[in-house]
mmCIF file of C-alpha atoms in Angstrom:
data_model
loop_
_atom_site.group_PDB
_atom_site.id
_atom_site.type_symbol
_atom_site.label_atom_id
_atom_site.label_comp_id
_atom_site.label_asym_id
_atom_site.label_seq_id
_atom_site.Cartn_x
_atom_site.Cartn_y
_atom_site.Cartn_z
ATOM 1 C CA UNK X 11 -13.393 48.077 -29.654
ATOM 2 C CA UNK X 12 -10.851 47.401 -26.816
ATOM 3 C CA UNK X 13 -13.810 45.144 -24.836
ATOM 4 C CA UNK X 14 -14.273 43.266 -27.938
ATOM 5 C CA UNK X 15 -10.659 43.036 -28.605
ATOM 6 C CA UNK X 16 -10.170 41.498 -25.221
ATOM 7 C CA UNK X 17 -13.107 38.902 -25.674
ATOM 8 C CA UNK X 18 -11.813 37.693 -28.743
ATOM 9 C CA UNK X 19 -8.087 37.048 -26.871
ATOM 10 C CA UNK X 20 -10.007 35.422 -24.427
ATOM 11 C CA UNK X 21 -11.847 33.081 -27.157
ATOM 12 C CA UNK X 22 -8.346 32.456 -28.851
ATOM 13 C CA UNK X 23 -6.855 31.753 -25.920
ATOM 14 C CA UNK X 24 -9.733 28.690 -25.034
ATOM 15 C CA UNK X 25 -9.052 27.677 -28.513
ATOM 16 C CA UNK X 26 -5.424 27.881 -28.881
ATOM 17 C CA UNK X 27 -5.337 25.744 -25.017
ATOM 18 C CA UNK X 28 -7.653 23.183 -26.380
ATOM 19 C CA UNK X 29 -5.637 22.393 -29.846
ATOM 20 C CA UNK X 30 -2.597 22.365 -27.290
ATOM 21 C CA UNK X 31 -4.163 19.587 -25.085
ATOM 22 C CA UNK X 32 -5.426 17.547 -28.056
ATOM 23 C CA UNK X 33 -1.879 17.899 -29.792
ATOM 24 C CA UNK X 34 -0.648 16.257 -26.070
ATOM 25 C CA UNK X 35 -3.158 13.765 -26.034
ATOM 26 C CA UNK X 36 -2.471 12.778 -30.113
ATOM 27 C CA UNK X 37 1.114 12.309 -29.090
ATOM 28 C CA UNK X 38 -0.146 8.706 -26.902
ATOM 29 C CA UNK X 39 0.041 5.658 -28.448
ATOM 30 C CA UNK X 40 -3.439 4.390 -29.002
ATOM 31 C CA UNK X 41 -4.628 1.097 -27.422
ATOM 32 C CA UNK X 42 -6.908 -0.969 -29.938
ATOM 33 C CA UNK X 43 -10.094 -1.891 -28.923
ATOM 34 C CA UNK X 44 -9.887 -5.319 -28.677
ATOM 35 C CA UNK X 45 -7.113 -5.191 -25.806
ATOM 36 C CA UNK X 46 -10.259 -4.128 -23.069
ATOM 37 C CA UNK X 47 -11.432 -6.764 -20.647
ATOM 38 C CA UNK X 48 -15.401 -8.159 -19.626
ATOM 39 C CA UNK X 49 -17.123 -6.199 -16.761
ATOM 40 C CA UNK X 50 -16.744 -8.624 -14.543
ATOM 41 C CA UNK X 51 -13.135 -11.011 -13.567
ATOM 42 C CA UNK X 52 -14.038 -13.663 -10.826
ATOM 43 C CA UNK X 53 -10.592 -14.357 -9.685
ATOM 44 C CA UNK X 54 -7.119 -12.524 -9.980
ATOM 45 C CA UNK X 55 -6.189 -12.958 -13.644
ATOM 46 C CA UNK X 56 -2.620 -13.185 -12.652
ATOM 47 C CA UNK X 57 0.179 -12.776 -9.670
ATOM 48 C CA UNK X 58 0.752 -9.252 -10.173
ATOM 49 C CA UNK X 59 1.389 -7.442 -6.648
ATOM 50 C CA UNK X 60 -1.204 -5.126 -5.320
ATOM 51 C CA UNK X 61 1.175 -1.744 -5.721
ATOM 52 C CA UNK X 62 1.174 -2.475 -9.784
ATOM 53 C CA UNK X 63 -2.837 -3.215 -9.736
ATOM 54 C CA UNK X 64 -3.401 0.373 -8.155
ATOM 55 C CA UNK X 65 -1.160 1.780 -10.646
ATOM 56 C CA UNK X 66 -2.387 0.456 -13.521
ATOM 57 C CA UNK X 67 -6.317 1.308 -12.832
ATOM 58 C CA UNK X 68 -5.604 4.279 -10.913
ATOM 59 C CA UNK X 69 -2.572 5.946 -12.858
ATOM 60 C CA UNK X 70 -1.566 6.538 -9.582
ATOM 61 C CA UNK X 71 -0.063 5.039 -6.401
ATOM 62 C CA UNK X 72 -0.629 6.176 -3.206
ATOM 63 C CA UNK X 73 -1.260 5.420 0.762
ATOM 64 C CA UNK X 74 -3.996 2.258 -0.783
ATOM 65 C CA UNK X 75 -0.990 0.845 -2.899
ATOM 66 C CA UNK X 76 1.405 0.967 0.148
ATOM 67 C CA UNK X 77 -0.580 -0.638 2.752
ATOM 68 C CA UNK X 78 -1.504 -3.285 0.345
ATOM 69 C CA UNK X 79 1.351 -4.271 0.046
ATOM 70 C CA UNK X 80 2.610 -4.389 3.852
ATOM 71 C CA UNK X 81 -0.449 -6.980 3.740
ATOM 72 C CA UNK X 82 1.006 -8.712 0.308
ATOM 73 C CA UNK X 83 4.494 -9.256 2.280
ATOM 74 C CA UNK X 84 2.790 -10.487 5.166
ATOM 75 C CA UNK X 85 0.830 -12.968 2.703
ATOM 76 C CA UNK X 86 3.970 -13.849 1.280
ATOM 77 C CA UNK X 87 5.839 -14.520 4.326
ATOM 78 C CA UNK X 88 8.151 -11.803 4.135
ATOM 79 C CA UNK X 89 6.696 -10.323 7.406
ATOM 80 C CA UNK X 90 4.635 -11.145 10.110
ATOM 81 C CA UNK X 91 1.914 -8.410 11.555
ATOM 82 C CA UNK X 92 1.710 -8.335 15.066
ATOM 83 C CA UNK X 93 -1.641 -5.976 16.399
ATOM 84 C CA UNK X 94 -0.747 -5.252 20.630
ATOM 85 C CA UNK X 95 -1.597 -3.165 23.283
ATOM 86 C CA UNK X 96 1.665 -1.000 24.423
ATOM 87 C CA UNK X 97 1.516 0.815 27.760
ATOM 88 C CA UNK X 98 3.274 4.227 28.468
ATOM 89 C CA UNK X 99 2.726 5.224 32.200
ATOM 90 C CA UNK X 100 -0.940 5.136 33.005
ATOM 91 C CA UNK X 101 -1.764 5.016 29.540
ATOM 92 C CA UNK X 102 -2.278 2.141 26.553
ATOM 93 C CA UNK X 103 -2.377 2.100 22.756
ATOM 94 C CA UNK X 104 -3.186 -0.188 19.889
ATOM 95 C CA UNK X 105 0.141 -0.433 18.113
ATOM 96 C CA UNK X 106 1.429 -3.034 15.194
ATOM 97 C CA UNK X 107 4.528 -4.496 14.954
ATOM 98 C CA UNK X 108 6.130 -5.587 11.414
ATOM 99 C CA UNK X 109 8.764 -8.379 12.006
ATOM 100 C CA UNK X 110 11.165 -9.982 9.430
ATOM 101 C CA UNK X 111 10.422 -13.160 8.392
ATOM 102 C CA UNK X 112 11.531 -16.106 5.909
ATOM 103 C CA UNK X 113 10.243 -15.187 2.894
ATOM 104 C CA UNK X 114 11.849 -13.533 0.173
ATOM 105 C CA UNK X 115 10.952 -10.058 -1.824
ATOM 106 C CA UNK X 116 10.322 -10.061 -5.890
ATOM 107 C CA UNK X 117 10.172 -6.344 -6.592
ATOM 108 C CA UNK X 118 12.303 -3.258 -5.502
ATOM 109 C CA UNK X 119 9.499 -1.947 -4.162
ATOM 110 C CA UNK X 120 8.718 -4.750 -1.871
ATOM 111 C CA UNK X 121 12.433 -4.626 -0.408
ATOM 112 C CA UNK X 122 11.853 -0.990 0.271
ATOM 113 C CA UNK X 123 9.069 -1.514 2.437
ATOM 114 C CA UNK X 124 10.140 -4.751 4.246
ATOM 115 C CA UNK X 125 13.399 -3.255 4.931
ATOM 116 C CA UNK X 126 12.089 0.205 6.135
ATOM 117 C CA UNK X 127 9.052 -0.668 8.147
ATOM 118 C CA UNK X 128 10.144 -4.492 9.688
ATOM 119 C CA UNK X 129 13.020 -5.870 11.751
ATOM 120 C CA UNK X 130 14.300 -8.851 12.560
ATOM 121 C CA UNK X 131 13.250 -8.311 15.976
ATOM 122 C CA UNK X 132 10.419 -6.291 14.933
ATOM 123 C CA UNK X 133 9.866 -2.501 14.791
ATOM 124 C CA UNK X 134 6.589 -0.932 15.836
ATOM 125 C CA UNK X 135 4.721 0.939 13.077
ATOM 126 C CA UNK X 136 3.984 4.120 14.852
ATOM 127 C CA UNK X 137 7.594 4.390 15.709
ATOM 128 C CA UNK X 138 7.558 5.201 12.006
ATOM 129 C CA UNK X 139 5.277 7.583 11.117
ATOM 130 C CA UNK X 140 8.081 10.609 10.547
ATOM 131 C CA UNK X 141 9.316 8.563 7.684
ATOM 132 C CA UNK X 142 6.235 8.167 6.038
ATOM 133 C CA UNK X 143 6.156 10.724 3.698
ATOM 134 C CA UNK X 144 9.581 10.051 2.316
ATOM 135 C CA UNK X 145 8.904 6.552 2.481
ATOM 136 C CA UNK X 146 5.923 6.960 0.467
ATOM 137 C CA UNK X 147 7.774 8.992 -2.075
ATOM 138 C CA UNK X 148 10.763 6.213 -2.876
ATOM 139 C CA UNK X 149 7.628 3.491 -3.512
ATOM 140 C CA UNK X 150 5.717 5.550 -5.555
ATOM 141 C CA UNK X 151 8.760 5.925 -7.645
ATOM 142 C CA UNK X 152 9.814 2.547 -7.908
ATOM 143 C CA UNK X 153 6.422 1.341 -8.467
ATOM 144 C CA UNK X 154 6.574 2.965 -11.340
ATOM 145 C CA UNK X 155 10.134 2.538 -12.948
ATOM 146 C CA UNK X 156 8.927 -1.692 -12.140
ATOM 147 C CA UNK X 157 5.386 -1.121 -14.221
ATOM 148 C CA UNK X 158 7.514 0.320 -17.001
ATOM 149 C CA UNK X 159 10.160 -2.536 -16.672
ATOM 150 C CA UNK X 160 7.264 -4.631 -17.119
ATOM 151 C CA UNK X 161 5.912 -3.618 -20.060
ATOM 152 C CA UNK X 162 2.424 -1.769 -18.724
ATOM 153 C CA UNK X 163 3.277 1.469 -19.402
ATOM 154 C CA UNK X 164 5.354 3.587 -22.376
ATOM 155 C CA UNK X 165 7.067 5.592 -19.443
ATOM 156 C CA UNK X 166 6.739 6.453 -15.938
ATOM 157 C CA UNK X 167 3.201 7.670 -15.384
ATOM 158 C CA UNK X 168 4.293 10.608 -13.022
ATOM 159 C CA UNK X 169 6.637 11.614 -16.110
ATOM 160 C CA UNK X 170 3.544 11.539 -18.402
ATOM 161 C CA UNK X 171 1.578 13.638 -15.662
ATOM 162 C CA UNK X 172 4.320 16.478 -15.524
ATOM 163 C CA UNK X 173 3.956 17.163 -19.005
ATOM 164 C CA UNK X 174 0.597 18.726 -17.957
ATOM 165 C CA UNK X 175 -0.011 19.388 -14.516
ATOM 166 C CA UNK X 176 3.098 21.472 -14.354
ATOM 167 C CA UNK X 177 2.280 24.076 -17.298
ATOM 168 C CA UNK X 178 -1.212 23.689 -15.352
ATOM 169 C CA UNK X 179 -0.234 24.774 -11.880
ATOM 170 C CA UNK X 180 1.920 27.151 -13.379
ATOM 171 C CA UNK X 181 -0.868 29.176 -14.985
ATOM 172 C CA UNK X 182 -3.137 28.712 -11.805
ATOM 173 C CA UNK X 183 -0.808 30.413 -9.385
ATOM 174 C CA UNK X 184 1.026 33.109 -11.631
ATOM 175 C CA UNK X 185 -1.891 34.216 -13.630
ATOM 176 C CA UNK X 186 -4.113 35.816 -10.734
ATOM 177 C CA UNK X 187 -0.806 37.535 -9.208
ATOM 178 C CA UNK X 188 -0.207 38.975 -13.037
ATOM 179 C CA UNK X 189 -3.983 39.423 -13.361
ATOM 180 C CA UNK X 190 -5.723 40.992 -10.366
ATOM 181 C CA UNK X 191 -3.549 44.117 -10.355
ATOM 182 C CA UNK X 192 -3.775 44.851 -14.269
ATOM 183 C CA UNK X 193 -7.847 44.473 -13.804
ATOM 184 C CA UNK X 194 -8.353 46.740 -10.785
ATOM 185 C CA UNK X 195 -5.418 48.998 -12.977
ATOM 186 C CA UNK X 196 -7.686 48.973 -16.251
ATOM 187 C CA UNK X 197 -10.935 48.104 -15.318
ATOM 188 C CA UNK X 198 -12.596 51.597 -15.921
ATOM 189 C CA UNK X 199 -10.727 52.118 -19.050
ATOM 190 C CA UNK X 200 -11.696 48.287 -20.318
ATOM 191 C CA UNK X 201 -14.439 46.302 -18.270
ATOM 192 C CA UNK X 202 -13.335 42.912 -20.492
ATOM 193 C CA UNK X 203 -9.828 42.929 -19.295
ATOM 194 C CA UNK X 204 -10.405 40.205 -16.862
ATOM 195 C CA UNK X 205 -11.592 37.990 -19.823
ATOM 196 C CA UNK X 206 -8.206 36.742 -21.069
ATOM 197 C CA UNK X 207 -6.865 35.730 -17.454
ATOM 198 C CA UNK X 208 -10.151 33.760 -17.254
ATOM 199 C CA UNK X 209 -9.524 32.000 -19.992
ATOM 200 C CA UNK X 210 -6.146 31.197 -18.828
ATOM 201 C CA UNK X 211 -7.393 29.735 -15.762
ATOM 202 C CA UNK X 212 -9.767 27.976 -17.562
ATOM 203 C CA UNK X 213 -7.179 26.046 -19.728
ATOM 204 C CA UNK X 214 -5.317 25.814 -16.527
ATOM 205 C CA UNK X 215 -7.586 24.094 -14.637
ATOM 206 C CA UNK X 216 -8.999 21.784 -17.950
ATOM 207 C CA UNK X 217 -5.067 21.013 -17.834
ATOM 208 C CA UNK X 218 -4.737 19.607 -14.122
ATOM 209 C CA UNK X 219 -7.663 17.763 -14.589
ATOM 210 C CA UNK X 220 -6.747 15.961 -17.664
ATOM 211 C CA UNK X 221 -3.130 15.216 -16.213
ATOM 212 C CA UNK X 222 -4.055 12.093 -14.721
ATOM 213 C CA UNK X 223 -5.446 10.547 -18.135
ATOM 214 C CA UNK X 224 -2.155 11.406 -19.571
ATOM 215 C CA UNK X 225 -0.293 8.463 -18.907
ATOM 216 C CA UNK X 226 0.402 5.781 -22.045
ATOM 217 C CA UNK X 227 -0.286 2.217 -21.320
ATOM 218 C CA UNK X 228 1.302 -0.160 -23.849
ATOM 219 C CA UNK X 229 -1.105 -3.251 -24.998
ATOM 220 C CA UNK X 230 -0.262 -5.034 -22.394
ATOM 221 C CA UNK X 231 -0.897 -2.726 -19.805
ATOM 222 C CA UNK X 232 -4.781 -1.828 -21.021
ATOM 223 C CA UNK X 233 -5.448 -5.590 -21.059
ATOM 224 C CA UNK X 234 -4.025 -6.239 -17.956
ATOM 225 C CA UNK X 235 -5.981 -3.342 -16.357
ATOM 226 C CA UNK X 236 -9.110 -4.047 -17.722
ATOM 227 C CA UNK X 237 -9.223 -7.204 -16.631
ATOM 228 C CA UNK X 238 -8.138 -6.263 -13.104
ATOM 229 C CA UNK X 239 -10.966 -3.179 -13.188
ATOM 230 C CA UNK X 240 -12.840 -6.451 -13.822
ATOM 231 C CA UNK X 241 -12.064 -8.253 -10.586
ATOM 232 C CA UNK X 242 -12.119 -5.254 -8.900
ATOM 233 C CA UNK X 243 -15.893 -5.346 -9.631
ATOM 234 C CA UNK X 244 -16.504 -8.456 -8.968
ATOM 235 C CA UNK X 245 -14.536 -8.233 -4.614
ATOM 236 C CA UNK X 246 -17.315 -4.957 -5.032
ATOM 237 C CA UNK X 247 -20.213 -7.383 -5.056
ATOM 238 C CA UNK X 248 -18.797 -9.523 -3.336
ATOM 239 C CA UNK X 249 -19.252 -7.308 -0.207
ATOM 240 C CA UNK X 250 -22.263 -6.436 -0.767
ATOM 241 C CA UNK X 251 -23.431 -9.940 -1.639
ATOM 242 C CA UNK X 252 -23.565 -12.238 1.012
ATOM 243 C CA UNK X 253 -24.068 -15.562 -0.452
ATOM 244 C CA UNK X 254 -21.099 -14.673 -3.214
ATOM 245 C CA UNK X 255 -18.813 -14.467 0.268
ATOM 246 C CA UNK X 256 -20.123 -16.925 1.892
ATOM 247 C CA UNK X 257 -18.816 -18.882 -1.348
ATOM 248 C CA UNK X 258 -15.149 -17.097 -1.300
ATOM 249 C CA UNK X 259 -14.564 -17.266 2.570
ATOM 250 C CA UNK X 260 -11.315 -19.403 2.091
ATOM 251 C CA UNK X 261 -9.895 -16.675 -0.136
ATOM 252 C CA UNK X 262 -10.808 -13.513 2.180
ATOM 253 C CA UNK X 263 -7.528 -13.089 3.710
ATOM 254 C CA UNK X 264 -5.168 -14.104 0.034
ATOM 255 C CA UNK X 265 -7.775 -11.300 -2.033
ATOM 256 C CA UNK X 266 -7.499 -8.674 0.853
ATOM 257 C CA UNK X 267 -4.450 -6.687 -0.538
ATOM 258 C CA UNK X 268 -6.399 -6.229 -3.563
ATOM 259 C CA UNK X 269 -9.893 -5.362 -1.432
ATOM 260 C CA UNK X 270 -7.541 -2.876 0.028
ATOM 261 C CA UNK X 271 -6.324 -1.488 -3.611
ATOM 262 C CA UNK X 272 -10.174 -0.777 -4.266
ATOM 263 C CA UNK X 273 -10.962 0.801 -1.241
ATOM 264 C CA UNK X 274 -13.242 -1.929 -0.090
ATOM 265 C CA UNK X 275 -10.564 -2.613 3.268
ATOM 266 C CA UNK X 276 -13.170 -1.359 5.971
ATOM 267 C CA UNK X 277 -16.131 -3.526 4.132
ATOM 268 C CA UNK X 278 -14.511 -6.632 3.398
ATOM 269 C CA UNK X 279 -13.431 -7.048 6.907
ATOM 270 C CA UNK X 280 -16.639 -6.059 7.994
ATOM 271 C CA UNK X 281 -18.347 -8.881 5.493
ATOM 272 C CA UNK X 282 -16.352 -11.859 6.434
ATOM 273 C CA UNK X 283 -16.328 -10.939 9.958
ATOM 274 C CA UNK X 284 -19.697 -11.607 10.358
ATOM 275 C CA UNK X 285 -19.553 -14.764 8.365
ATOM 276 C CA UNK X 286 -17.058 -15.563 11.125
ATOM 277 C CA UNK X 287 -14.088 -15.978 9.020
ATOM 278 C CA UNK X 288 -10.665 -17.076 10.514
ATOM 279 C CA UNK X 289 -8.059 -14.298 11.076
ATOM 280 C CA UNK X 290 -4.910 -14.530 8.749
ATOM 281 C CA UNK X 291 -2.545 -16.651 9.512
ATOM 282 C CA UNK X 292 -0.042 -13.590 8.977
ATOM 283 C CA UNK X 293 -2.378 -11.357 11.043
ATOM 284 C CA UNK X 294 -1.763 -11.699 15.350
ATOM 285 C CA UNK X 295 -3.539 -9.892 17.639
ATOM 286 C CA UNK X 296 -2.569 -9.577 21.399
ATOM 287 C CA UNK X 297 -1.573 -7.831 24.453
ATOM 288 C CA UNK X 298 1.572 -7.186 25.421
ATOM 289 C CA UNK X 299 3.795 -4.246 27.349
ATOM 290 C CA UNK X 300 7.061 -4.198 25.309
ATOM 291 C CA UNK X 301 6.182 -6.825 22.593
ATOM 292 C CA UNK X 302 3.146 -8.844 20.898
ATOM 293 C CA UNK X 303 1.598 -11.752 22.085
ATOM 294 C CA UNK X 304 0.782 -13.724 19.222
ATOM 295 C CA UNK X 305 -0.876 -17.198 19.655
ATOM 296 C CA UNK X 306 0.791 -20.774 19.565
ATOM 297 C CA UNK X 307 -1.183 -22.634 16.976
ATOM 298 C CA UNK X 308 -0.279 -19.882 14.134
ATOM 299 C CA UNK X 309 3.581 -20.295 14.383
ATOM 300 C CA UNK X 310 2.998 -24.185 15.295
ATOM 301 C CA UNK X 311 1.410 -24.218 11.075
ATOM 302 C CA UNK X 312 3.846 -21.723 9.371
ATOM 303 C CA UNK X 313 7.231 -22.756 11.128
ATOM 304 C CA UNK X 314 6.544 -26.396 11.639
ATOM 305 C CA UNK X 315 7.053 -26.238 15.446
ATOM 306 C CA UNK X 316 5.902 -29.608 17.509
ATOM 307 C CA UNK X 317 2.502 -29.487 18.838
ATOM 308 C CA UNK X 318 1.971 -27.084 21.258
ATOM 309 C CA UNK X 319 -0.498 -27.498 24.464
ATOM 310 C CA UNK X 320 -0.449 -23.733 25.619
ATOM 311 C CA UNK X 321 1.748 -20.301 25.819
ATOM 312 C CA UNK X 322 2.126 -17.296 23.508
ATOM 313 C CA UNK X 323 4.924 -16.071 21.285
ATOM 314 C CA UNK X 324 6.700 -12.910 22.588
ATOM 315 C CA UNK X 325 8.468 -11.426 19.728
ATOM 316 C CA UNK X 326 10.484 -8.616 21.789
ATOM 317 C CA UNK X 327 13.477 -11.672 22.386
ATOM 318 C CA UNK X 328 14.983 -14.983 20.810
ATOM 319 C CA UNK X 329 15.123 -17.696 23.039
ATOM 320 C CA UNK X 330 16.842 -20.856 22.298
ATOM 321 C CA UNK X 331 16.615 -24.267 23.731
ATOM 322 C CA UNK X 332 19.459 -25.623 25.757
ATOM 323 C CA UNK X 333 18.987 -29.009 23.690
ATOM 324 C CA UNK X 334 20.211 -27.247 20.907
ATOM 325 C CA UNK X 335 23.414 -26.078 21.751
ATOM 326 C CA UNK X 336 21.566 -22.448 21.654
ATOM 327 C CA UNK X 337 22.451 -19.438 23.608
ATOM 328 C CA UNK X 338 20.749 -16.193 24.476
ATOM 329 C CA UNK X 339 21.296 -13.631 21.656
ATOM 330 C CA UNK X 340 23.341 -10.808 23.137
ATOM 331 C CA UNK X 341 23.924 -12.304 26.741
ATOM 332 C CA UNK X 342 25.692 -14.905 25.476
ATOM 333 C CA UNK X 343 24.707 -17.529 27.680
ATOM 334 C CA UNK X 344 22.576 -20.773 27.852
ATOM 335 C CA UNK X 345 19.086 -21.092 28.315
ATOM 336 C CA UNK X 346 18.759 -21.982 31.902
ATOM 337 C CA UNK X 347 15.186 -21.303 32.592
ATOM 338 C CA UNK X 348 12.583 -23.806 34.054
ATOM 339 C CA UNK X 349 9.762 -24.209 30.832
ATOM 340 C CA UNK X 350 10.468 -25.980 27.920
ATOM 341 C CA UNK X 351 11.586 -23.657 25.312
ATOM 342 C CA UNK X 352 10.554 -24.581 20.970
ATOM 343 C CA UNK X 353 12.364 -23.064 18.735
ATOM 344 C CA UNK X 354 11.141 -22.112 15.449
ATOM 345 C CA UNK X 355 13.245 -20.909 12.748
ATOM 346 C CA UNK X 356 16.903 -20.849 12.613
ATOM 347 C CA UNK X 357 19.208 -21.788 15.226
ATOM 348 C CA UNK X 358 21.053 -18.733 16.475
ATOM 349 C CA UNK X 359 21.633 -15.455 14.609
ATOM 350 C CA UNK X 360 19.128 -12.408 14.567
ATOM 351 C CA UNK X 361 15.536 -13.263 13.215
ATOM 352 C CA UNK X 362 14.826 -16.648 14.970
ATOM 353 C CA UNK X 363 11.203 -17.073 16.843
ATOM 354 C CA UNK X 364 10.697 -18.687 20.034
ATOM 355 C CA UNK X 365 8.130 -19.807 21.988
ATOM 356 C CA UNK X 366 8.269 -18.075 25.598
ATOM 357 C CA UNK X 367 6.729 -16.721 28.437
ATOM 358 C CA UNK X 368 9.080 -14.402 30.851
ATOM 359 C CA UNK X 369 7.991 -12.506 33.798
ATOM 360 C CA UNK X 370 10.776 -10.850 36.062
ATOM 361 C CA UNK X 371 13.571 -12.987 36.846
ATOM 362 C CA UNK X 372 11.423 -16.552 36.428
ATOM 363 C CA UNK X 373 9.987 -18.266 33.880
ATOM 364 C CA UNK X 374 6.359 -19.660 34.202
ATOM 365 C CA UNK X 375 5.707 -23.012 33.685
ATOM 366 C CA UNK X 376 2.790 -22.300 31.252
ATOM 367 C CA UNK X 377 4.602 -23.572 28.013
ATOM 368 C CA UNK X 378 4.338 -27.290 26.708
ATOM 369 C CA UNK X 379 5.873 -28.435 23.711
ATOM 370 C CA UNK X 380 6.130 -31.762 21.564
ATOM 371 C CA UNK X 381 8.727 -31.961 19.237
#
């Protein structure tokens, strides 16, 4: 009688967990049909940033949504990605650097990460990898408070989440430490003890799981992330579909932060790489012992500089031309050097670009500029 006693807790307890989780679920405002998008979206239906894409097709943002958007800044001209080679003793390392630039941010979000990861005279990204975490954290939080601001969800998805994976972890951990010693206390007396802490598990686990379809999209929301599940489809086969990229190589670098949101990063580079697709314009690569070499003809397009014959952009230093009244941020004095110097932004003050090449005390002659 007490074994079958115990199996029918444990059977009451499944059931009485299951009406609990539909009662939860009941509670969300249903989406009608009619709000769901076609299979398959052939360009972005709209301007929304890469962070709220993630969100809104993954319920969740994480390491994807933030280096998508790193990319989506650089794409919008609110930083500039420098890729170098920085050498410690006998020793080098591929390192980035994330400099400030012109553009300006939309979101909250987007302000977080320009002003925590770039510089006006650039920081180096590994320089930065203690603050990570906590950086991570802050986005992910005002990702979400901007989705709800914007209509695509009833609350803040991590909110909806709690509701369930708390009560969930809570009867994962506690229930084996209450458990295990009442079994191997009663076991001889009552074999089917174990029965109704299985069953809590059970509901437990069923609860963690289903946690991460518990947050409540408004209309809006649904149709907006059906139709970007929809274009996330269609970058899918793009990758694997040669002729379909050969056809979107001039919009490689622009869909990238979303390629990135899908996990299709390593791919899509791959892809276009071989279909010999031009870097970014916001994306440098160089070598460089304190700072990145980034070349000419990319800051000649985005600042407007004059045309420029030869030399490299150093972004370690602001250097301003003696024809402009400039001086040398910090020293305080003229530019007195022996190359001709362009200068590309904004005439003194932190943030300006230059075009430069510096080794010890002279300046080699390597730089020609047309204004």
């Amino acid at each position: 009688k007490v074994n079958l006693a115990l199996v029918l807790l444990g059977v009451i307890v499944l059931i009485a967990g299951g009406l609990w989780l539909w009662n939860v679920f009941r509670g969300r405002v249903r989406v009608p049909r009619s709000s769901f998008a076609p299979p398959m979206v052939y360009s972005p239906p709209d301007d929304l940033p890469p962070a709220l894409v993630g969100l809104l097709t993954k319920n969740a943002v994480g390491a994807n949504e933030l280096v998508a958007t790193i990319f989506d800044l650089a794409q919008k001209r609110v930083i500039a990605i420098a890729q170098a080679e920085r050498k410690k003793f006998f020793f080098s390392s591929k390192d980035v650097m994330l400099s400030r630039s012109s553009g300006i941010t939309k979101h909250s979000f987007e302000r977080l990460v320009a002003d925590a990861l770039a510089s006006e005279n650039g920081t180096w990204l590994s320089e930065q990898r203690g603050r990570l975490p906590e950086l991570l954290r802050d986005f992910s939080s005002r990702v979400e408070q901007e989705s709800v601001r914007q209509g695509l969800f009833q609350e803040e998805p991590s909110k909806s989440k709690g509701r369930l994976s708390k009560p969930g972890l809570f009867m994962l951990f506690v229930t084996p430490f209450v458990g295990i010693p009442l079994v191997l206390w009663l076991f001889e007396r009552a074999e089917m003890i174990f029965v109704p802490f299985v069953s809590v598990l059970l509901v437990g686990l069923a609860t963690i799981i289903l946690s991460s379809k518990m947050p409540s999209v408004t209309e809006v929301g649904a149709t907006q992330a059906g139709l970007w599940k929809g274009f996330g489809r269609y970058l899918k086969k793009m990758v694997k579909d040669k002729s379909l990229a050969v056809d979107n190589v001039s919009y490689w670098d622009s869909y990238f932060p979303y390629a990135v949101i899908f996990g299709l990063s390593k791919g899509w580079v791959t892809t276009f790489e071989g279909l010999g697709a031009n870097a970014p314009a916001w994306f440098h690569v160089g070598a460089a012992d304190s700072g990145a070499d980034l070349p000419v003809a990319d800051w000649q397009r985005r600042y407007g500089l004059g045309r420029c014959k030869a030399g490299w952009i150093d972004r370690t230093r602001c250097w301003l031309p003696v024809g402009l009244g400039g001086y040398v941020p910090g020293d305080n004095q003229r530019w007195t050097g022996g190359c001709d110097i362009a200068f590309a932004e904004e005439e003194g003050g932190q943030g300006c670009y230059s075009l430069w090449s510096f080794s010890g005390s002279s300046c080699n002659n390597n730089i020609t500029v047309g204004q």
